[in-house]
Amino acid sequence: MMVETRKRNRVLVFLSSAAVAATITTAFVPATQQFQTHHTGGHRSTVPLQAALSPAESLADALLTKGSNLVGEISNGNINWESFAKESIYAVSNFSPDSVAPIVIEKLITTITLDNPWHSAAIAVFSLGTWFQLAILQAPVDFSNDKDLPFQPGADTYSPEKADIFYGKRQFMVIKRVLQLASLTSSFTSGIVFDWLVLGKLFKDEEYTALKRAEPRRAKIALRLCEQLGPTFIKLGQALSIRTDLVPEAYALELRALQDAVTPFENEIGIDILKREFRVEDLSLIFSELTTDPVASASVGQVYKGKLAVNGKDVAVKIQRPGILAKIALDLYILRLLTPIQTRLQNAANGVATDQEDIDTAILLVDEWGRGFVAETDYRLEAKNTQDFQEAMKRRNLDAVCAPNVVEELVRDK
């Protein structure tokens, strides 16, 4: 029993070390290197998060099994470190061809003498760090199921209570997403904290010169971060882009690109959505012309220019980002979890005490913002609101204020 307990503790120590190694490695990679992109149809496109994810239990079991096997081999003294490390290189190379991890591990193998137990332990930690990255940090979350959600699109469907119940049963998904968010933002946030706390507070620079000097560069990184983090943070960036009272002007100027110039999703996916929504195999039955690439792209969807086949009228075709509500629901749940921490840290930085009313107010703001964001995913509601707005302006003879005409028979959910 004692031997089994020691082995289990060794597994936990190795897994923890691997997680720390993977996270630290990511944190010190420059933020400009953390965004993997590819080109599709002349546009830069981030690596999609919609790919299917294996069941959470199998991922966790695979990681634990690897750690258990490693500890067993260490205990028996017959582990082949070189073979184990090369397995990690092969796995991460197949998963992420652009990753620097294979090169780092291979350099360790070829330049370190494996007879030294400390060198062997270092290779073990970095190898397990690779497996941890594959199973936790880089494996995508499955957002493809639009039916299995805590709530559906609508003006009054958002429910924090339903989200608590829903994600309370899916804690692995929540932890995985939190770790992904942390790994993506670690370099950015640590740089800001260093400039503010060390170069500003500790060095008594009341003008925070280093922090201000880095604003233009960090603003560009913040723009890319919003896109990489997904639609919830794109929407947050859009809101901040017009609030120079909350963020520096350099940030606001960069974030304005999120209003209509967000990296679009793949055109092939957009075409598939149109065919599915209209239930046709040939889109020429609906549109005689349709642009190959979107003319605008934002947080919720992207817009193509088309011409109707029936009457030749020019139209704007708005297509919703796939799996958007699943992403929004999970991120809103996480934001509600993190809001108390963020409120306390912000008040501490400003030298203000935090009471429960501050936290409750901040959570209410997240809920109100989330309620509006969820409503935006209801395209039928958006069409109705556009028509109601048009009629209201006509009744008031306000011809200067107008809205696009809705082709009601072609309105769909997506």
Short mmCIF file of C-alpha atoms in Angstrom, two decimals:
data_model
loop_
_atom_site.label_atom_id
_atom_site.label_comp_id
_atom_site.label_asym_id
_atom_site.label_seq_id
_atom_site.Cartn_x
_atom_site.Cartn_y
_atom_site.Cartn_z
CA MET A 1 0.00 0.00 0.00
CA MET A 2 2.83 2.36 0.91
CA VAL A 3 4.61 1.61 -2.39
CA GLU A 4 1.44 2.30 -4.39
CA THR A 5 0.94 5.61 -2.54
CA ARG A 6 4.50 6.66 -3.27
CA LYS A 7 4.07 5.78 -6.93
CA ARG A 8 0.85 7.77 -7.11
CA ASN A 9 2.56 10.76 -5.49
CA ARG A 10 5.39 10.48 -8.02
CA VAL A 11 2.86 10.57 -10.84
CA LEU A 12 1.27 13.73 -9.44
CA VAL A 13 4.66 15.38 -8.97
CA PHE A 14 5.72 14.55 -12.52
CA LEU A 15 2.42 15.72 -13.99
CA SER A 16 2.60 18.96 -12.02
CA SER A 17 6.18 19.51 -13.16
CA ALA A 18 5.13 18.85 -16.74
CA ALA A 19 2.29 21.34 -16.50
CA VAL A 20 4.61 23.99 -15.05
CA ALA A 21 7.22 23.31 -17.73
CA ALA A 22 4.66 23.61 -20.51
CA THR A 23 3.09 26.77 -19.09
CA ILE A 24 6.41 28.49 -18.40
CA THR A 25 7.68 27.62 -21.86
CA THR A 26 4.56 29.19 -23.39
CA ALA A 27 4.76 32.23 -21.13
CA PHE A 28 8.25 33.17 -22.31
CA VAL A 29 7.56 32.72 -26.01
CA PRO A 30 7.05 36.23 -27.47
CA ALA A 31 3.35 36.98 -27.93
CA THR A 32 3.87 37.55 -31.64
CA GLN A 33 4.92 33.89 -31.92
CA GLN A 34 1.87 32.52 -30.10
CA PHE A 35 -0.56 33.02 -32.95
CA GLN A 36 -0.55 30.23 -35.51
CA THR A 37 -2.20 31.35 -38.72
CA HIS A 38 -2.73 30.07 -42.20
CA HIS A 39 -3.92 31.70 -45.38
CA THR A 40 -7.26 30.85 -46.97
CA GLY A 41 -8.60 32.66 -49.96
CA GLY A 42 -6.22 35.57 -49.50
CA HIS A 43 -7.14 36.06 -45.83
CA ARG A 44 -5.23 35.33 -42.66
CA SER A 45 -7.11 32.77 -40.60
CA THR A 46 -6.47 31.60 -37.06
CA VAL A 47 -6.29 27.90 -36.29
CA PRO A 48 -9.95 26.90 -35.78
CA LEU A 49 -11.26 25.76 -32.39
CA GLN A 50 -14.12 23.79 -33.92
CA ALA A 51 -12.26 20.50 -34.43
CA ALA A 52 -13.75 17.53 -32.62
CA LEU A 53 -12.34 16.75 -29.18
CA SER A 54 -12.00 13.21 -27.83
CA PRO A 55 -13.95 12.57 -24.61
CA ALA A 56 -12.43 14.39 -21.66
CA GLU A 57 -12.02 11.19 -19.69
CA SER A 58 -9.95 9.53 -22.40
CA LEU A 59 -7.59 12.50 -22.61
CA ALA A 60 -7.09 12.55 -18.86
CA ASP A 61 -6.68 8.75 -18.74
CA ALA A 62 -4.12 8.85 -21.56
CA LEU A 63 -2.07 11.46 -19.74
CA LEU A 64 -2.26 9.60 -16.42
CA THR A 65 -1.43 6.29 -18.09
CA LYS A 66 1.68 7.80 -19.68
CA GLY A 67 2.76 9.20 -16.33
CA SER A 68 2.05 5.92 -14.54
CA ASN A 69 4.04 3.95 -17.10
CA LEU A 70 6.91 6.39 -16.78
CA VAL A 71 6.99 6.09 -12.98
CA GLY A 72 6.85 2.31 -13.20
CA GLU A 73 9.79 2.23 -15.60
CA ILE A 74 11.74 4.64 -13.37
CA SER A 75 11.06 2.41 -10.35
CA ASN A 76 12.27 -0.67 -12.23
CA GLY A 77 15.28 1.19 -13.56
CA ASN A 78 14.73 0.12 -17.15
CA ILE A 79 13.36 3.29 -18.80
CA ASN A 80 14.76 4.30 -22.17
CA TRP A 81 14.77 8.10 -21.87
CA GLU A 82 15.83 8.68 -25.44
CA SER A 83 12.98 6.55 -26.78
CA PHE A 84 10.46 8.25 -24.51
CA ALA A 85 11.58 11.75 -25.49
CA LYS A 86 11.54 10.84 -29.20
CA GLU A 87 7.94 9.64 -28.84
CA SER A 88 7.10 13.12 -27.59
CA ILE A 89 8.91 14.72 -30.52
CA TYR A 90 7.00 12.57 -33.00
CA ALA A 91 3.64 13.31 -31.35
CA VAL A 92 4.04 17.07 -31.12
CA SER A 93 5.49 17.27 -34.65
CA ASN A 94 2.38 15.61 -36.08
CA PHE A 95 0.04 17.72 -33.97
CA SER A 96 1.70 21.09 -34.50
CA PRO A 97 4.28 21.25 -37.32
CA ASP A 98 5.15 24.87 -36.46
CA SER A 99 5.89 24.14 -32.78
CA VAL A 100 9.42 24.75 -31.48
CA ALA A 101 9.04 21.99 -28.86
CA PRO A 102 10.35 19.15 -31.10
CA ILE A 103 13.51 21.13 -31.87
CA VAL A 104 14.09 21.92 -28.20
CA ILE A 105 13.68 18.30 -27.08
CA GLU A 106 15.81 16.96 -29.93
CA LYS A 107 18.60 19.38 -29.01
CA LEU A 108 18.42 18.09 -25.44
CA ILE A 109 18.79 14.50 -26.63
CA THR A 110 21.77 15.18 -28.90
CA THR A 111 23.67 17.53 -26.60
CA ILE A 112 23.03 16.16 -23.08
CA THR A 113 24.75 13.13 -21.61
CA LEU A 114 21.93 10.79 -20.62
CA ASP A 115 24.00 9.05 -17.95
CA ASN A 116 23.45 12.01 -15.63
CA PRO A 117 20.19 11.39 -13.67
CA TRP A 118 19.46 15.12 -13.45
CA HIS A 119 19.64 15.39 -17.22
CA SER A 120 17.34 12.38 -17.48
CA ALA A 121 14.88 14.00 -15.09
CA ALA A 122 14.94 17.22 -17.12
CA ILE A 123 14.15 15.32 -20.32
CA ALA A 124 11.32 13.52 -18.50
CA VAL A 125 9.81 16.80 -17.37
CA PHE A 126 9.98 18.39 -20.81
CA SER A 127 8.66 15.23 -22.44
CA LEU A 128 5.69 15.16 -20.10
CA GLY A 129 5.27 18.87 -20.75
CA THR A 130 4.82 18.01 -24.41
CA TRP A 131 2.13 15.45 -23.60
CA PHE A 132 0.44 17.99 -21.32
CA GLN A 133 0.39 20.55 -24.12
CA LEU A 134 -1.14 18.02 -26.51
CA ALA A 135 -3.84 16.84 -24.12
CA ILE A 136 -4.72 20.13 -22.43
CA LEU A 137 -3.35 23.33 -23.92
CA GLN A 138 -3.43 22.65 -27.67
CA ALA A 139 -6.23 20.12 -28.09
CA PRO A 140 -9.27 22.10 -29.23
CA VAL A 141 -12.53 22.35 -27.31
CA ASP A 142 -15.51 20.95 -29.21
CA PHE A 143 -17.94 23.78 -30.00
CA SER A 144 -19.70 22.02 -32.87
CA ASN A 145 -22.86 20.89 -31.04
CA ASP A 146 -25.35 23.78 -31.20
CA LYS A 147 -28.04 21.74 -29.43
CA ASP A 148 -26.16 20.77 -26.28
CA LEU A 149 -26.05 24.25 -24.72
CA PRO A 150 -27.12 25.85 -21.43
CA PHE A 151 -29.36 28.27 -23.36
CA GLN A 152 -30.41 29.06 -26.92
CA PRO A 153 -30.20 32.33 -28.92
CA GLY A 154 -32.69 35.00 -27.87
CA ALA A 155 -33.22 38.32 -26.11
CA ASP A 156 -34.19 36.75 -22.77
CA THR A 157 -32.69 33.25 -22.91
CA TYR A 158 -29.38 33.98 -21.16
CA SER A 159 -29.37 32.33 -17.74
CA PRO A 160 -26.37 32.25 -15.37
CA GLU A 161 -28.21 29.67 -13.25
CA LYS A 162 -28.58 27.27 -16.18
CA ALA A 163 -24.91 27.84 -17.09
CA ASP A 164 -23.87 26.95 -13.52
CA ILE A 165 -25.71 23.64 -13.72
CA PHE A 166 -24.56 22.88 -17.27
CA TYR A 167 -20.84 23.57 -16.76
CA GLY A 168 -20.88 22.17 -13.23
CA LYS A 169 -21.18 18.80 -14.97
CA ARG A 170 -18.43 19.66 -17.46
CA GLN A 171 -15.61 20.82 -15.20
CA PHE A 172 -12.88 19.35 -17.39
CA MET A 173 -14.06 21.55 -20.29
CA VAL A 174 -13.99 24.63 -18.03
CA ILE A 175 -10.52 23.88 -16.66
CA LYS A 176 -9.21 23.20 -20.15
CA ARG A 177 -10.54 26.52 -21.46
CA VAL A 178 -9.14 28.43 -18.45
CA LEU A 179 -5.71 26.91 -19.06
CA GLN A 180 -5.90 27.79 -22.75
CA LEU A 181 -6.84 31.39 -21.96
CA ALA A 182 -4.03 31.60 -19.40
CA SER A 183 -1.42 30.20 -21.79
CA LEU A 184 -2.41 32.62 -24.56
CA THR A 185 -2.42 35.72 -22.35
CA SER A 186 0.51 34.90 -20.03
CA SER A 187 3.18 36.74 -22.03
CA PHE A 188 0.99 39.82 -22.52
CA THR A 189 -0.16 40.12 -18.90
CA SER A 190 3.25 39.37 -17.37
CA GLY A 191 4.80 42.15 -19.48
CA ILE A 192 2.21 44.69 -18.34
CA VAL A 193 2.54 43.65 -14.69
CA PHE A 194 6.35 43.91 -14.87
CA ASP A 195 6.28 47.40 -16.41
CA TRP A 196 3.64 48.62 -13.94
CA LEU A 197 4.81 46.92 -10.74
CA VAL A 198 8.59 46.69 -11.09
CA LEU A 199 9.60 49.52 -13.44
CA GLY A 200 6.81 51.78 -12.19
CA LYS A 201 5.89 51.12 -8.56
CA LEU A 202 9.14 49.66 -7.21
CA PHE A 203 11.39 52.09 -9.13
CA LYS A 204 9.06 54.94 -8.12
CA ASP A 205 8.43 56.08 -11.69
CA GLU A 206 5.22 58.02 -11.18
CA GLU A 207 4.89 58.64 -14.94
CA TYR A 208 5.07 54.88 -15.71
CA THR A 209 7.34 55.65 -18.65
CA ALA A 210 8.03 52.04 -19.65
CA LEU A 211 4.33 51.14 -19.57
CA LYS A 212 3.36 54.09 -21.76
CA ARG A 213 6.25 53.59 -24.18
CA ALA A 214 5.11 50.02 -24.83
CA GLU A 215 1.46 50.95 -25.48
CA PRO A 216 1.59 51.08 -29.32
CA ARG A 217 3.32 47.69 -29.52
CA ARG A 218 1.09 46.06 -26.93
CA ALA A 219 -2.03 47.48 -28.56
CA LYS A 220 -1.24 45.49 -31.73
CA ILE A 221 -0.71 42.37 -29.62
CA ALA A 222 -4.02 43.01 -27.83
CA LEU A 223 -5.79 43.12 -31.19
CA ARG A 224 -4.37 39.74 -32.19
CA LEU A 225 -5.13 38.34 -28.75
CA CYS A 226 -8.81 39.29 -29.02
CA GLU A 227 -9.06 37.41 -32.32
CA GLN A 228 -7.20 34.39 -30.97
CA LEU A 229 -9.29 34.21 -27.81
CA GLY A 230 -12.57 34.06 -29.74
CA PRO A 231 -15.86 35.92 -30.27
CA THR A 232 -16.47 36.84 -26.62
CA PHE A 233 -13.20 38.72 -26.42
CA ILE A 234 -13.65 40.19 -29.89
CA LYS A 235 -16.92 41.64 -28.64
CA LEU A 236 -15.21 42.93 -25.52
CA GLY A 237 -12.52 44.52 -27.67
CA GLN A 238 -15.21 46.19 -29.80
CA ALA A 239 -16.76 47.70 -26.69
CA LEU A 240 -13.40 48.97 -25.41
CA SER A 241 -12.48 50.44 -28.81
CA ILE A 242 -14.86 53.37 -28.19
CA ARG A 243 -14.02 53.81 -24.50
CA THR A 244 -10.87 55.90 -24.32
CA ASP A 245 -11.92 56.70 -20.76
CA LEU A 246 -11.22 53.05 -19.86
CA VAL A 247 -8.25 52.12 -22.08
CA PRO A 248 -5.35 54.16 -23.52
CA GLU A 249 -6.00 55.74 -26.91
CA ALA A 250 -3.41 53.53 -28.63
CA TYR A 251 -5.39 50.44 -27.60
CA ALA A 252 -8.72 51.96 -28.65
CA LEU A 253 -7.37 52.82 -32.12
CA GLU A 254 -6.07 49.29 -32.74
CA LEU A 255 -9.19 47.58 -31.37
CA ARG A 256 -11.43 49.50 -33.77
CA ALA A 257 -10.33 47.04 -36.46
CA LEU A 258 -12.53 44.51 -34.65
CA GLN A 259 -15.66 46.39 -35.75
CA ASP A 260 -15.56 45.00 -39.30
CA ALA A 261 -12.11 43.59 -40.04
CA VAL A 262 -11.89 40.48 -37.86
CA THR A 263 -10.09 37.49 -39.39
CA PRO A 264 -12.89 35.60 -41.22
CA PHE A 265 -13.56 31.91 -40.92
CA GLU A 266 -12.98 29.72 -43.96
CA ASN A 267 -15.13 30.43 -47.02
CA GLU A 268 -15.81 26.71 -47.48
CA ILE A 269 -17.46 26.63 -44.06
CA GLY A 270 -19.59 29.64 -44.97
CA ILE A 271 -20.76 27.98 -48.20
CA ASP A 272 -21.62 24.79 -46.31
CA ILE A 273 -23.70 26.80 -43.82
CA LEU A 274 -25.62 28.50 -46.64
CA LYS A 275 -26.36 25.18 -48.34
CA ARG A 276 -27.51 23.63 -45.09
CA GLU A 277 -29.71 26.57 -44.10
CA PHE A 278 -31.34 26.88 -47.54
CA ARG A 279 -31.41 23.09 -48.02
CA VAL A 280 -29.94 23.23 -51.51
CA GLU A 281 -26.86 21.75 -53.13
CA ASP A 282 -26.56 24.49 -55.75
CA LEU A 283 -26.47 28.04 -54.35
CA SER A 284 -27.03 29.50 -57.83
CA LEU A 285 -30.70 28.69 -57.24
CA ILE A 286 -30.68 31.42 -54.58
CA PHE A 287 -27.89 33.78 -55.65
CA SER A 288 -26.87 34.45 -59.23
CA GLU A 289 -23.71 36.08 -57.86
CA LEU A 290 -21.88 35.71 -54.55
CA THR A 291 -18.46 37.08 -53.68
CA THR A 292 -15.76 34.52 -53.03
CA ASP A 293 -14.46 36.32 -49.94
CA PRO A 294 -16.41 38.25 -47.28
CA VAL A 295 -16.59 42.03 -47.60
CA ALA A 296 -16.73 42.44 -43.80
CA SER A 297 -16.21 40.24 -40.76
CA ALA A 298 -16.92 40.85 -37.08
CA SER A 299 -17.50 38.98 -33.82
CA VAL A 300 -20.79 37.22 -34.58
CA GLY A 301 -20.57 36.67 -38.34
CA GLN A 302 -19.24 37.77 -41.69
CA VAL A 303 -20.90 39.37 -44.71
CA TYR A 304 -20.77 38.46 -48.39
CA LYS A 305 -22.10 40.53 -51.27
CA GLY A 306 -24.61 38.70 -53.47
CA LYS A 307 -27.25 39.12 -56.15
CA LEU A 308 -30.62 37.38 -55.89
CA ALA A 309 -31.39 34.92 -58.68
CA VAL A 310 -35.12 35.75 -58.76
CA ASN A 311 -34.91 39.52 -59.31
CA GLY A 312 -31.24 40.50 -59.63
CA LYS A 313 -31.36 42.63 -56.48
CA ASP A 314 -28.05 43.24 -54.67
CA VAL A 315 -28.02 41.85 -51.14
CA ALA A 316 -25.71 41.51 -48.16
CA VAL A 317 -25.53 37.90 -46.99
CA LYS A 318 -24.67 37.63 -43.30
CA ILE A 319 -23.47 34.22 -42.07
CA GLN A 320 -23.02 33.37 -38.41
CA ARG A 321 -19.73 32.00 -37.12
CA PRO A 322 -20.04 28.25 -36.50
CA GLY A 323 -20.39 27.19 -32.86
CA ILE A 324 -20.47 30.79 -31.68
CA LEU A 325 -23.08 30.39 -28.94
CA ALA A 326 -21.20 27.45 -27.40
CA LYS A 327 -18.05 29.59 -27.25
CA ILE A 328 -19.91 32.58 -25.82
CA ALA A 329 -21.70 30.53 -23.17
CA LEU A 330 -18.49 28.93 -21.89
CA ASP A 331 -16.53 32.19 -21.87
CA LEU A 332 -19.33 34.07 -20.09
CA TYR A 333 -19.40 31.37 -17.43
CA ILE A 334 -15.64 31.70 -16.96
CA LEU A 335 -15.84 35.51 -16.88
CA ARG A 336 -18.39 35.28 -14.07
CA LEU A 337 -16.01 32.98 -12.16
CA LEU A 338 -13.06 35.34 -12.65
CA THR A 339 -14.91 38.62 -12.05
CA PRO A 340 -14.56 38.57 -8.22
CA ILE A 341 -10.80 38.00 -8.55
CA GLN A 342 -10.46 40.73 -11.18
CA THR A 343 -12.48 43.17 -9.03
CA ARG A 344 -10.30 42.57 -5.97
CA LEU A 345 -7.07 42.93 -7.98
CA GLN A 346 -8.27 46.13 -9.66
CA ASN A 347 -9.31 47.68 -6.36
CA ALA A 348 -6.04 46.61 -4.73
CA ALA A 349 -4.06 48.23 -7.56
CA ASN A 350 -6.02 51.45 -6.99
CA GLY A 351 -5.62 51.25 -3.22
CA VAL A 352 -9.34 50.74 -2.62
CA ALA A 353 -10.94 48.18 -0.33
CA THR A 354 -13.29 45.66 -1.95
CA ASP A 355 -16.71 44.88 -0.49
CA GLN A 356 -19.37 42.43 -1.65
CA GLU A 357 -21.34 45.18 -3.37
CA ASP A 358 -18.41 45.85 -5.72
CA ILE A 359 -18.28 42.19 -6.72
CA ASP A 360 -22.07 41.91 -7.15
CA THR A 361 -22.12 45.02 -9.34
CA ALA A 362 -19.31 43.70 -11.53
CA ILE A 363 -21.08 40.34 -12.00
CA LEU A 364 -24.33 42.13 -12.89
CA LEU A 365 -22.44 44.09 -15.56
CA VAL A 366 -21.07 40.83 -17.01
CA ASP A 367 -24.58 39.35 -17.03
CA GLU A 368 -26.12 42.38 -18.72
CA TRP A 369 -23.42 42.47 -21.35
CA GLY A 370 -23.73 38.72 -21.86
CA ARG A 371 -27.52 38.95 -22.24
CA GLY A 372 -27.12 41.42 -25.10
CA PHE A 373 -24.38 39.36 -26.72
CA VAL A 374 -26.48 36.17 -26.65
CA ALA A 375 -29.36 38.13 -28.23
CA GLU A 376 -27.09 39.04 -31.15
CA THR A 377 -26.82 35.38 -32.10
CA ASP A 378 -30.57 35.30 -32.85
CA TYR A 379 -30.64 36.32 -36.53
CA ARG A 380 -34.43 36.10 -36.75
CA LEU A 381 -34.71 38.56 -33.87
CA GLU A 382 -32.20 40.84 -35.59
CA ALA A 383 -34.28 40.79 -38.79
CA LYS A 384 -37.44 41.66 -36.84
CA ASN A 385 -35.71 44.49 -34.97
CA THR A 386 -34.41 45.89 -38.27
CA GLN A 387 -37.92 45.92 -39.74
CA ASP A 388 -39.39 47.47 -36.58
CA PHE A 389 -36.73 50.18 -36.67
CA GLN A 390 -37.48 50.96 -40.31
CA GLU A 391 -41.20 51.31 -39.63
CA ALA A 392 -40.58 53.51 -36.58
CA MET A 393 -38.39 55.88 -38.62
CA LYS A 394 -41.01 56.10 -41.38
CA ARG A 395 -43.75 56.98 -38.88
CA ARG A 396 -41.60 59.84 -37.61
CA ASN A 397 -40.67 60.99 -41.14
CA LEU A 398 -36.98 60.57 -40.35
CA ASP A 399 -35.82 59.67 -43.84
CA ALA A 400 -32.19 60.50 -43.04
CA VAL A 401 -32.06 57.55 -40.62
CA CYS A 402 -32.50 54.21 -42.37
CA ALA A 403 -31.80 50.51 -42.10
CA PRO A 404 -31.25 47.84 -44.77
CA ASN A 405 -34.32 46.15 -46.23
CA VAL A 406 -34.76 42.61 -44.97
CA VAL A 407 -35.51 39.84 -47.48
CA GLU A 408 -37.86 38.14 -45.05
CA GLU A 409 -38.31 34.87 -46.96
CA LEU A 410 -34.55 34.26 -46.91
CA VAL A 411 -33.98 34.84 -43.18
CA ARG A 412 -32.56 31.76 -41.45
CA ASP A 413 -31.18 30.87 -38.01
CA LYS A 414 -27.54 31.03 -39.11
#
